[in-house]
Coordinates of C-alpha atoms in Angstrom, one line a residue:
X29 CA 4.4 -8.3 5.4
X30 CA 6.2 -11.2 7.3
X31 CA 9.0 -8.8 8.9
X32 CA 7.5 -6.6 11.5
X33 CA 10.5 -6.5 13.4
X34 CA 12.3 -4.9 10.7
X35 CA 9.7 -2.2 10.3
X36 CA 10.0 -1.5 14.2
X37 CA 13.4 -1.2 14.0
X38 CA 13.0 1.2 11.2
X39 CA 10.4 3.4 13.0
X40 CA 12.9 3.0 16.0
X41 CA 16.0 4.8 14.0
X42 CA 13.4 7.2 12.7
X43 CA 12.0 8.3 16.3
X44 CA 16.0 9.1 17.5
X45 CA 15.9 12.1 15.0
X46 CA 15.2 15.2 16.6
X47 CA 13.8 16.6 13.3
X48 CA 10.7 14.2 13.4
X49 CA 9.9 14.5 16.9
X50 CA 7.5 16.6 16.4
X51 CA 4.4 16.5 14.0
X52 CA 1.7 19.5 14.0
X53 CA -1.7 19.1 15.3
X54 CA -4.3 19.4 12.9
X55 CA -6.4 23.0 12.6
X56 CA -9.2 23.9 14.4
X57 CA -12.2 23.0 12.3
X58 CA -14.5 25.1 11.1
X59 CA -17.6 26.3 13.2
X60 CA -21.3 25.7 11.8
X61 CA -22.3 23.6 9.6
X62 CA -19.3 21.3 10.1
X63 CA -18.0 19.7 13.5
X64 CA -21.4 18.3 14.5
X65 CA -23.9 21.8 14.1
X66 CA -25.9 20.5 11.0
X67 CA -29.4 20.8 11.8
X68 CA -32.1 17.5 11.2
X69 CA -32.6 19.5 8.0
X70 CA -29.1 19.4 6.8
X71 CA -28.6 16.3 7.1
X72 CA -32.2 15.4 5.4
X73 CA -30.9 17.7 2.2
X74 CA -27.2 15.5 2.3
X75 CA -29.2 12.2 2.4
X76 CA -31.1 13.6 -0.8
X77 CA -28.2 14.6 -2.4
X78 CA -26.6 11.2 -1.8
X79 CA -29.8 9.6 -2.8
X80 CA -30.6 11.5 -6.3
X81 CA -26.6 10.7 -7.1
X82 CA -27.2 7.0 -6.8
X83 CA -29.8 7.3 -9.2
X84 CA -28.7 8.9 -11.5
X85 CA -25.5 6.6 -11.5
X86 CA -25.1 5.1 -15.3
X87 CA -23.3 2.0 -15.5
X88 CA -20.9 1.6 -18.4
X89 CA -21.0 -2.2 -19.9
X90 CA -18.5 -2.1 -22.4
X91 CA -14.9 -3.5 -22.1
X92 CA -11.9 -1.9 -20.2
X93 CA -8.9 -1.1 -22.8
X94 CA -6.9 -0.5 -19.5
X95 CA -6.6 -1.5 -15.9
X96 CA -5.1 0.4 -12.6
X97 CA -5.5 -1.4 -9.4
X98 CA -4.6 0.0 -6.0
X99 CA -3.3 -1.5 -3.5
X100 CA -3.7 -0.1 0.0
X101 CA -1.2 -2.6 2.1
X102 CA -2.5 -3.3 5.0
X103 CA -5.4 -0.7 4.9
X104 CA -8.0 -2.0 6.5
X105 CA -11.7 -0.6 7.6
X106 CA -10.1 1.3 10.4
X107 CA -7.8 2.8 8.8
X108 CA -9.5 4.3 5.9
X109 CA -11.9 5.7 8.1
X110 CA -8.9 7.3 10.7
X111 CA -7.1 8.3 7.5
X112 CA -10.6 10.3 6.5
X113 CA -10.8 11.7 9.8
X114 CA -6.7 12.7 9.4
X115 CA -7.0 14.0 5.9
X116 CA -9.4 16.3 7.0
X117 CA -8.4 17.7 10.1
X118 CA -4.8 18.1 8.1
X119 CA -6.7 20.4 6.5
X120 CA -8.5 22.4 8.8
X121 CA -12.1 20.8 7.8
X122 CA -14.3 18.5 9.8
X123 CA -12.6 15.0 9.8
X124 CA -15.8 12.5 10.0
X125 CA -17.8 14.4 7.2
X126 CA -14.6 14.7 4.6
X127 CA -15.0 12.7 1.4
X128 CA -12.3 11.1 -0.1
X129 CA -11.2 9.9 -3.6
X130 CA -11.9 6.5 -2.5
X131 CA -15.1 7.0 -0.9
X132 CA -16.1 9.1 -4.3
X133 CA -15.9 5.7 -6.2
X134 CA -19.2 4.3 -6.8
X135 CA -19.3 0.6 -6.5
X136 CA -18.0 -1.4 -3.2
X137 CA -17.6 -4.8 -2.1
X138 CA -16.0 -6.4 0.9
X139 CA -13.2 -8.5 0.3
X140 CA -12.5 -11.8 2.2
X141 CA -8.8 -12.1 2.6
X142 CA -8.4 -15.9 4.1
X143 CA -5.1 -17.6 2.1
X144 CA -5.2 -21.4 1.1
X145 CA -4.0 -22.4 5.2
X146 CA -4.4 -19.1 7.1
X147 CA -7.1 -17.4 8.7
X148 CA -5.2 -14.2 9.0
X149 CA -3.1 -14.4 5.9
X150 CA -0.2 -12.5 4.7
X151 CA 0.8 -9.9 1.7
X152 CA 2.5 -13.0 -0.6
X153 CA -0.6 -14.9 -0.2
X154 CA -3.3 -12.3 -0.8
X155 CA -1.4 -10.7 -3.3
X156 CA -1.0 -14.2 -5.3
X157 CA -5.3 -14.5 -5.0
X158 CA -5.6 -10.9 -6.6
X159 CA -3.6 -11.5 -9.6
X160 CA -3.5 -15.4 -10.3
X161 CA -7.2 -16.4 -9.2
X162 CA -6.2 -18.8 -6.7
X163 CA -5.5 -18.9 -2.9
X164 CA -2.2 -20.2 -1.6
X165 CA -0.2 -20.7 1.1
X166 CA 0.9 -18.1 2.8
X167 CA 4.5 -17.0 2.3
X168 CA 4.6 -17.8 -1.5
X169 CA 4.0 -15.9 -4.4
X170 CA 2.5 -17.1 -7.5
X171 CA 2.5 -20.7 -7.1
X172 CA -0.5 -23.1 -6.5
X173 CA -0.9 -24.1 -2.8
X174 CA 0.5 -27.6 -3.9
X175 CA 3.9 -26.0 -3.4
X176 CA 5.5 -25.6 0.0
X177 CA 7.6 -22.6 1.2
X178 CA 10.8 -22.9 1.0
X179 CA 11.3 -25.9 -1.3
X180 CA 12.6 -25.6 -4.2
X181 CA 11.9 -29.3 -4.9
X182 CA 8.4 -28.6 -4.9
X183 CA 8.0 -25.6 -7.5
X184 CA 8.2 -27.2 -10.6
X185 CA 5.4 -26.8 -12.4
X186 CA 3.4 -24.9 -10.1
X187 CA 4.0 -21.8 -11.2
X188 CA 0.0 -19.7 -12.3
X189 CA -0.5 -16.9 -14.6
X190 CA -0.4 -13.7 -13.9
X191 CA -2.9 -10.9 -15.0
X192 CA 0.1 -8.7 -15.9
X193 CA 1.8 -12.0 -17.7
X194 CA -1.7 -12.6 -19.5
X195 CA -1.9 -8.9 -20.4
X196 CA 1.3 -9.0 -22.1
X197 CA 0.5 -11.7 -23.6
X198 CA -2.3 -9.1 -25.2
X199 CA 0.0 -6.5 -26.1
X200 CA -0.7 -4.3 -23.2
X201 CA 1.7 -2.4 -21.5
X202 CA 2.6 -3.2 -17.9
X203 CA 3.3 -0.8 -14.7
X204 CA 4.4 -1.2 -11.7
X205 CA 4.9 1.0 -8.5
X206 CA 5.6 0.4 -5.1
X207 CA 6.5 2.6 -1.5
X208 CA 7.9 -0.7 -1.0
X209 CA 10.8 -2.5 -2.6
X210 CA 9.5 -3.8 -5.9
X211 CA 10.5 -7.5 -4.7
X212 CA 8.5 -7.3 -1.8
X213 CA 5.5 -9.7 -1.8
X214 CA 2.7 -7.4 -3.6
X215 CA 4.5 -6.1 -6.6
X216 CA 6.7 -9.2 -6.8
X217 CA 3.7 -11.2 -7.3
X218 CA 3.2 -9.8 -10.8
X219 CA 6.0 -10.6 -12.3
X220 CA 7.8 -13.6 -10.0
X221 CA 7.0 -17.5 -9.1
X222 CA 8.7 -18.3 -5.7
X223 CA 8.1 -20.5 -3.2
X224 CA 9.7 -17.7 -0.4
X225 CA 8.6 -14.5 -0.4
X226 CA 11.9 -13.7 1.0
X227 CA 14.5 -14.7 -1.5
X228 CA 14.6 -11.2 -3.1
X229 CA 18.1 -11.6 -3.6
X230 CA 20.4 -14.7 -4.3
X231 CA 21.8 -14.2 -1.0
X232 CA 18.8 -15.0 0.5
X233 CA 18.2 -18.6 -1.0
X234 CA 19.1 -21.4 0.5
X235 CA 22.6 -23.2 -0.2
X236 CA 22.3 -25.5 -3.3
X237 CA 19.2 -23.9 -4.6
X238 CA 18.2 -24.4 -8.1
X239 CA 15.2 -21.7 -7.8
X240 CA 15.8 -18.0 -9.3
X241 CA 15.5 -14.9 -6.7
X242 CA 12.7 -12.7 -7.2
X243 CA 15.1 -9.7 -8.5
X244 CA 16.7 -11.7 -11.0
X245 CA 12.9 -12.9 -12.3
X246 CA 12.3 -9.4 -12.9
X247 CA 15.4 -8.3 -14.9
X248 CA 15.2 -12.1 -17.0
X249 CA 11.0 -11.6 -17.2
X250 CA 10.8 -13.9 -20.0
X251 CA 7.5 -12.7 -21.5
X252 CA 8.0 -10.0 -24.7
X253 CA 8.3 -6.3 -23.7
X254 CA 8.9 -7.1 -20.0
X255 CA 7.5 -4.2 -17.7
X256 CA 7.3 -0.8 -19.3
X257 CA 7.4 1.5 -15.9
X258 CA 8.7 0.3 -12.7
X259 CA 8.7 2.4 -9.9
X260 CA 9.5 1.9 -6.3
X261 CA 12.4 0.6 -3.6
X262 CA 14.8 -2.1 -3.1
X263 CA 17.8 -1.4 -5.4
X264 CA 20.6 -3.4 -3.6
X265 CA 19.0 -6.8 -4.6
X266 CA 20.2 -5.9 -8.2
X267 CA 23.3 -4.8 -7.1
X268 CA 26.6 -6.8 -6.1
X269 CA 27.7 -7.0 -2.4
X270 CA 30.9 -4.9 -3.0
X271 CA 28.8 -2.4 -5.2
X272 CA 28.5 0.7 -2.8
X273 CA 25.3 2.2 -3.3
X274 CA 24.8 5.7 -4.9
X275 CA 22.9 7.7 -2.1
X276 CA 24.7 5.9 0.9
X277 CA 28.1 5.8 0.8
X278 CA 28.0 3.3 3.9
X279 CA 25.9 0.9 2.1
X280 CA 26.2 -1.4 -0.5
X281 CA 24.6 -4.4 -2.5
X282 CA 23.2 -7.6 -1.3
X283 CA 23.5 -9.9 -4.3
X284 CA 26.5 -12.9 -3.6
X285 CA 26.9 -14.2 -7.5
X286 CA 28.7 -10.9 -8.2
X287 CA 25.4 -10.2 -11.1
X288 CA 24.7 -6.2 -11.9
X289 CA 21.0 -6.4 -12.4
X290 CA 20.8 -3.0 -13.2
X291 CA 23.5 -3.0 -15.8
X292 CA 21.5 -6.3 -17.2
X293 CA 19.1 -3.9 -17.2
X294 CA 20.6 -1.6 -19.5
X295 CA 22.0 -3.9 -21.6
X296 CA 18.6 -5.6 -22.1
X297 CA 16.8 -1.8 -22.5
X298 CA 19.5 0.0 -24.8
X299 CA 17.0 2.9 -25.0
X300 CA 15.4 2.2 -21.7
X301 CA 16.4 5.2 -18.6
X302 CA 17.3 3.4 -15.1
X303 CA 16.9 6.3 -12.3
X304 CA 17.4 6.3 -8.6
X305 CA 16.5 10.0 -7.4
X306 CA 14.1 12.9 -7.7
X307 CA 16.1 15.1 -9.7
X308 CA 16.3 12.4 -12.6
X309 CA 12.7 11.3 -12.4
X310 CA 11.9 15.5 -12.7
X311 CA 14.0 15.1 -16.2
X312 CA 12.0 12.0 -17.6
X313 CA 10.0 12.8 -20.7
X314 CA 6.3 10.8 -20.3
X315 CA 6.1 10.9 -24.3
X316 CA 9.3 8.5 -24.0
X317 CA 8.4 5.2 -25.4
X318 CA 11.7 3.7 -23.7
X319 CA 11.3 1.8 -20.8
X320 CA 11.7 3.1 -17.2
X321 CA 13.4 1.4 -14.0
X322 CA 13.3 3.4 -11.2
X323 CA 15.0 2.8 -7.7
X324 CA 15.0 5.0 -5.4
X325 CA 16.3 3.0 -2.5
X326 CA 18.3 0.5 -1.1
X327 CA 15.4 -0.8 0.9
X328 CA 11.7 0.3 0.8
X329 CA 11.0 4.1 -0.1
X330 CA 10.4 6.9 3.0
X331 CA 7.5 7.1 4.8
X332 CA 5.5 9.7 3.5
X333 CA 6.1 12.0 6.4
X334 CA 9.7 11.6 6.2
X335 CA 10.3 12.3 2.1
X336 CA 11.2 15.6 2.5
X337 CA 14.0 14.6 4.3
X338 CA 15.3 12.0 1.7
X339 CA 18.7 13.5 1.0
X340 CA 18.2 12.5 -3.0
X341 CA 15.0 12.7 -3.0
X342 CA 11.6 10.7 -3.4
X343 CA 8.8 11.2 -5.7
X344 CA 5.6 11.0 -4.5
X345 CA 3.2 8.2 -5.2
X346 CA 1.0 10.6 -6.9
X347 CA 3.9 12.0 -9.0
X348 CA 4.9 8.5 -10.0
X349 CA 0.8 7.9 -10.7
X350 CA 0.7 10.5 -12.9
X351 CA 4.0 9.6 -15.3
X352 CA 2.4 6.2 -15.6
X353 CA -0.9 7.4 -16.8
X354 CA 0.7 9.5 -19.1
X355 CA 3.5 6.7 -20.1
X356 CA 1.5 3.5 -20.7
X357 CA -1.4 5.6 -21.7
X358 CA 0.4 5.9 -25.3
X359 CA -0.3 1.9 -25.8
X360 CA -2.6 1.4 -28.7
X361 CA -3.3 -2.2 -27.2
X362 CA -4.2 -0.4 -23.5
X363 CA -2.5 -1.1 -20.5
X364 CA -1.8 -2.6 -16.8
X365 CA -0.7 -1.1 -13.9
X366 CA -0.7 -1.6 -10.2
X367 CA 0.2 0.9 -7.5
X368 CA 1.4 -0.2 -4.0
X369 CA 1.0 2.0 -1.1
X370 CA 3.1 -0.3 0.8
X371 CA 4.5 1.6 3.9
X372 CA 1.2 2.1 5.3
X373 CA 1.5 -1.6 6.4
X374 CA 5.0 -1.1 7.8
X375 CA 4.1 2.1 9.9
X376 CA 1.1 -0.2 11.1
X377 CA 3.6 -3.0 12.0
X378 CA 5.7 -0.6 14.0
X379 CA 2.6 0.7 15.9
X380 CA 2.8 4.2 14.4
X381 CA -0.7 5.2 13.5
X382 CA 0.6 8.9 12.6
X383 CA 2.9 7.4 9.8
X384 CA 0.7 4.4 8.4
X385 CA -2.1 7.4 8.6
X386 CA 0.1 9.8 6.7
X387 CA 0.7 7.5 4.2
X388 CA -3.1 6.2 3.4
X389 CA -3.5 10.0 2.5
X390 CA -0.8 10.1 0.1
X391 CA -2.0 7.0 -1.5
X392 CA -5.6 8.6 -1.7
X393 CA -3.7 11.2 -3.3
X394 CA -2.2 9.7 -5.8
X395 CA -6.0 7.8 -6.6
X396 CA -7.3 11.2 -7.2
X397 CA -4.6 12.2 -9.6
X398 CA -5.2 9.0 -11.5
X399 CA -8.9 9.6 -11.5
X400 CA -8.6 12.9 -13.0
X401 CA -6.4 11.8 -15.6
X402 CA -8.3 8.5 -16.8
X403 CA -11.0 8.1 -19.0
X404 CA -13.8 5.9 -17.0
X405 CA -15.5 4.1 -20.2
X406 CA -12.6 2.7 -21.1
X407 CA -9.9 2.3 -17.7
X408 CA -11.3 0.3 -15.0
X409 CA -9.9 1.8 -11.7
X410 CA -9.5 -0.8 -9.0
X411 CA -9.0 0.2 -4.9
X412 CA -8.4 -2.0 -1.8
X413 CA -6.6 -3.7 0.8
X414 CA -4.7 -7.2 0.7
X415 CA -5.4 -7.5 4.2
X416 CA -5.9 -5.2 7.7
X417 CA -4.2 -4.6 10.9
X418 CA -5.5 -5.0 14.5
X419 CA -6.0 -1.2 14.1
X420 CA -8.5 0.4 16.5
X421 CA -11.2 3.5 16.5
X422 CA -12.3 3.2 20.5
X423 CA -13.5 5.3 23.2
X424 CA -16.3 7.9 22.8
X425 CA -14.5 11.2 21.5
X426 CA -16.3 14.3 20.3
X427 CA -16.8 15.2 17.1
X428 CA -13.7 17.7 15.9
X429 CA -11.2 15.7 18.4
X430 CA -7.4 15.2 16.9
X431 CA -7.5 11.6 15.5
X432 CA -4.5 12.1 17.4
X433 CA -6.0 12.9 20.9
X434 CA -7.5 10.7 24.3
X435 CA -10.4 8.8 23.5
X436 CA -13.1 10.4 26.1
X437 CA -13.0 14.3 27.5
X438 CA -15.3 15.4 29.9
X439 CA -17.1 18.7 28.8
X440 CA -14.4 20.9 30.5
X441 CA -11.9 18.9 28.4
X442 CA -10.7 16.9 30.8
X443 CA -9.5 13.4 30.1
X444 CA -11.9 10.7 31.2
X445 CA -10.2 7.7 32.4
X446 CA -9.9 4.0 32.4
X447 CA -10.4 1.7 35.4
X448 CA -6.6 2.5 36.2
X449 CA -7.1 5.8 36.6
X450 CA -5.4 6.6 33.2
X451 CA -6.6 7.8 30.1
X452 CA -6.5 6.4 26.5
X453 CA -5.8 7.2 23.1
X454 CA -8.8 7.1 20.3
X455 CA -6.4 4.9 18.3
X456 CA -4.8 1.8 19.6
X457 CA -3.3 -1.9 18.6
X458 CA -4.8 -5.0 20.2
X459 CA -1.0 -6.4 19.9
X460 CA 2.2 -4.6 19.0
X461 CA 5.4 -2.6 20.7
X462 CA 3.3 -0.1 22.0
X463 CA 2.8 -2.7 25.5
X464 CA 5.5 -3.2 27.7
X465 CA 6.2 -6.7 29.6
X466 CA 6.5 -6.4 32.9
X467 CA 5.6 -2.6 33.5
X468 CA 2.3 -0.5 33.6
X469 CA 0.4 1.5 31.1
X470 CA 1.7 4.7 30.8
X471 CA -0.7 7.8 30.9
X472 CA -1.5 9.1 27.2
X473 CA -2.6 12.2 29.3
X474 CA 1.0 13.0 30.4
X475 CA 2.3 12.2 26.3
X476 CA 2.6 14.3 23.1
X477 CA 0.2 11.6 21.6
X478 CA 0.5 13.8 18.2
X479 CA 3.9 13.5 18.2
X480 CA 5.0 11.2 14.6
X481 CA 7.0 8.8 16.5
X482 CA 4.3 8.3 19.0
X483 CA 3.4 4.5 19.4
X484 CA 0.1 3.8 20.1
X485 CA -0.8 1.7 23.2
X486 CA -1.6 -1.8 22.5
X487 CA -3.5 -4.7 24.6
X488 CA -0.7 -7.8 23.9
X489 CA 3.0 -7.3 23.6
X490 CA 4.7 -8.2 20.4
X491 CA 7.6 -7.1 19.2
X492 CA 5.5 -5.8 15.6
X493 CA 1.9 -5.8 15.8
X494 CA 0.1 -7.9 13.2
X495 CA -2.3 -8.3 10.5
X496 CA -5.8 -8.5 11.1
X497 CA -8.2 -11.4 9.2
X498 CA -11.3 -9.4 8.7
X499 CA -12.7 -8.4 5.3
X500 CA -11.7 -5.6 3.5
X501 CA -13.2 -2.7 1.2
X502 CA -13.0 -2.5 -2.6
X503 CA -13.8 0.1 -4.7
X504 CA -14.0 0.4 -8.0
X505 CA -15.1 2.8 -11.2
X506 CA -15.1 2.3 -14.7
X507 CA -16.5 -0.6 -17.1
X508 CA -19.0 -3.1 -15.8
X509 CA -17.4 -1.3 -12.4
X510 CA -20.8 -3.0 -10.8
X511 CA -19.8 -6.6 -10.9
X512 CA -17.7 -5.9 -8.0
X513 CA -20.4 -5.6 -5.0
X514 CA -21.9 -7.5 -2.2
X515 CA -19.3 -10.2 -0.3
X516 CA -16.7 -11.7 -2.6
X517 CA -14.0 -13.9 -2.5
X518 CA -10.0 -12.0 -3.1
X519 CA -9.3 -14.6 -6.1
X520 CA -12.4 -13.9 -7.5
X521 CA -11.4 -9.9 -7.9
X522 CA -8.8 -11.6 -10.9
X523 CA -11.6 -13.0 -12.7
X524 CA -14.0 -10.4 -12.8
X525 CA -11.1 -8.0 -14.0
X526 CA -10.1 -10.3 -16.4
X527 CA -13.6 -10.5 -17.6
X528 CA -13.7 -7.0 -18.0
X529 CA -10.1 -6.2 -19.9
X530 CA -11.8 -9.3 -21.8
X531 CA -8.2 -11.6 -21.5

């Protein structure tokens, strides 16, 4: 993501509702043999256990009729191991021990995320490398690097193949879901050639543009079928700017050439159903052949700790996981879906590790329910990151302390404190909004640091906190699942799927 700002002010608006003030601690966990009481013995027996499971792995060699990748925005090493801790503790078991669907899934790699002129790249860039094969320039979506952003001059014939244009070419069907708007840069990738990540609606291009906005490459896809399922945010880039939009009767469309994507929709999908709440994605019939276009926002979807407070109501990402399964699942020819957790990024941006935290367990969630849906000889099952955050795990805490909680207690549970006579937070930013210019560190010990809207401290002061450049974990299960290990390149993750789906 390129807008942190936005995000703040998002989680900014959120943290003036009294309603969400307030999130509960997690349980007490339980005594014993969890919360740092094993015995040398126990944790002899859980090496075994590990050790007899990794032998007794079986790799599967054939070809993959279908393909799911995840796509944890923004999740980086840090936060998959304070969303364990989280999901855990949510649940009133020992955080650091709890296993998660995506630490269940057998093979791993890390994942260099570098674009084509960035160390620390961004989500157009990396998303480009997963699904064309090629790095490029930051701030562009599947176009080679010889493009620059924001000319239009400079596009033609630059556009690269996507995976999801390849597989249609195959007869497969194509999915696509997003906590994001689907024209933000990860799912936009798929399906759109731009050289700005940002022109998601006309209104956004330049004046005297010849180059088509992402939203109106999705509705004119010109390759057969077109997308099967598409699930996520950003409605009013199909929608007119004196269209009023259906949930918010103070907010309307953003496109200026007067166009009705959705009713191009439609017109396009005379059988196809176009949905923007709960209560009509509840009524959808997964043995429906007909297309789906789902919007469930003007903007990106709600954080997951805020859904319940949608006033039409949001899906999950695990409900949406689970329609798409069963949907494209029908597909004689197999199929291709991708699933964005994308708000985790944004709640990172903001520096609010309680929402982007929230969020990485909802995606796990839905991971699981694809997992226990899919057949594994014949659906390879793709998990990682397109990039991290400057996301931090610090201090010395005690086993069983809230992810939530001061870094370092003294045995009486005291807080131990910093050279300024303060104490600190477990989690923390080395840039973001949670530093103030000109004024002193506040003391976490005299905050509700488990409060949702609490912004964790953070060393520099920006007004959004940024992406970080280190490698990033993938995970995968399914056919020839065991090509993906050791240290790998994030174009290279294309070809080995494409290998696999044989394309």
């Amino acid at each position: 993501m390129n807008r942190p700002l936005a995000a703040l002010l998002c989680l900014a608006a959120l943290s003036a509702t009294p309603a969400l003030a307030q999130h509960n601690a997690p349980k007490e966990a339980a005594p014993d043999k969890e919360r740092g009481e094993q015995t040398a013995a126990d944790y002899a027996a859980q090496g075994q256990e590990q050790l007899q499971a990794r032998l007794a792995m079986q790799a599967r060699n054939g070809k993959a009729k279908n393909l799911i990748i995840f796509i944890g925005d923004g999740m980086g090493v840090s936060t998959l191991t304070a969303g364990r801790i989280w999901q855990g503790q949510k649940a009133g078991r020992d955080g650091e021990s709890t296993e998660t669907a995506i630490d269940a899934m057998p093979y791993s790699a890390l994942v260099k995320t570098y674009s084509h002129d960035f160390q620390v790249a961004d989500s157009a860039a990396t998303a480009t490398a997963l699904v064309t094969g090629t790095k490029t320039r930051s701030g562009i979506l599947s176009v080679t690097p010889a493009a620059l952003r924001g000319k239009c001059e400079t596009a033609a014939g630059k556009d690269v193949p996507t995976l999801f244009e390849q597989a249609e070419g195959a007869g497969k069907a194509l999915g696509l879901i997003s906590t994001a708007r689907i024209t933000h840069a990860t799912p936009a990738s798929t399906y759109a050639h731009s050289v700005d990540r940002n022109w998601e609606a006309d209104s956004e291009l330049p004046a005297g543009a010849t180059c088509h906005d992402i939203a109106r490459q999705l509705v004119e896809w010109p390759h057969a079928r077109g997308l099967k399922l598409v699930l996520g945010g950003g409605r009013a880039a199909f929608m007119p700017k004196d269209q009023t939009d259906p949930e918010y009767a103070g907010k309307k469309g953003s496109r200026a050439d007067g166009r009705d994507l959705i009713a191009e929709w439609k017109k396009k999908h005379p059988k196809g159903q176009y949905i923007w709440n709960a209560a009509q994605f509840a009524a959808l019939n997964p043995a429906d052949n007909a297309p789906v276009m789902g919007l469930f926002e003007p903007s990106h979807m709600q954080f997951e700790a805020d859904r319940a407070n949608d006033q039409a109501g949001e899906p999950s990402l695990a409900e949406m996981v689970e329609l798409a399964v069963k949907k494209l699942g029908s597909s004689e020819q197999g199929y291709v879906l991708m699933v964005e957790g994308g708000r985790i990024d944004h709640a990172h941006h903001g520096g609010n590790a309680h929402r982007a935290l929230d969020d990485t367990i909802a995606f796990d969630a839905a991971i699981a329910r694809a997992l226990e849906m899919v057949n594994l000889d014949e659906t390879l099952v793709l998990v990682t990151a397109d990039h991290s955050h400057v996301f931090t795990i610090a201090g010395y805490p005690p086993r069983g302390n809230s992810i939530f909680g001061l870094a370092s207690v003294t045995e009486d549970g005291e807080p131990i404190t910093a050279k300024d006579g303060k104490a600190y937070t477990t989690l923390g930013y080395a840039n973001g909004p949670g530093a103030k210019v000109g004024e002193q560190r506040a003391d976490p010990a005299e905050e509700d640091t488990e409060a949702l809207n609490y912004l964790q401290q953070s060393l520099v002061p920006t007004s959004g906190e940024t992406h970080g450049g280190e490698d990033v974990v993938l995970k995968a299960a399914g056919p020839q699942a065991q090509l993906f290990h050791g240290t790998i390149e994030q174009h290279t993750i294309y070809h080995i799927a494409k290998h696999i789906l044989g394309l």
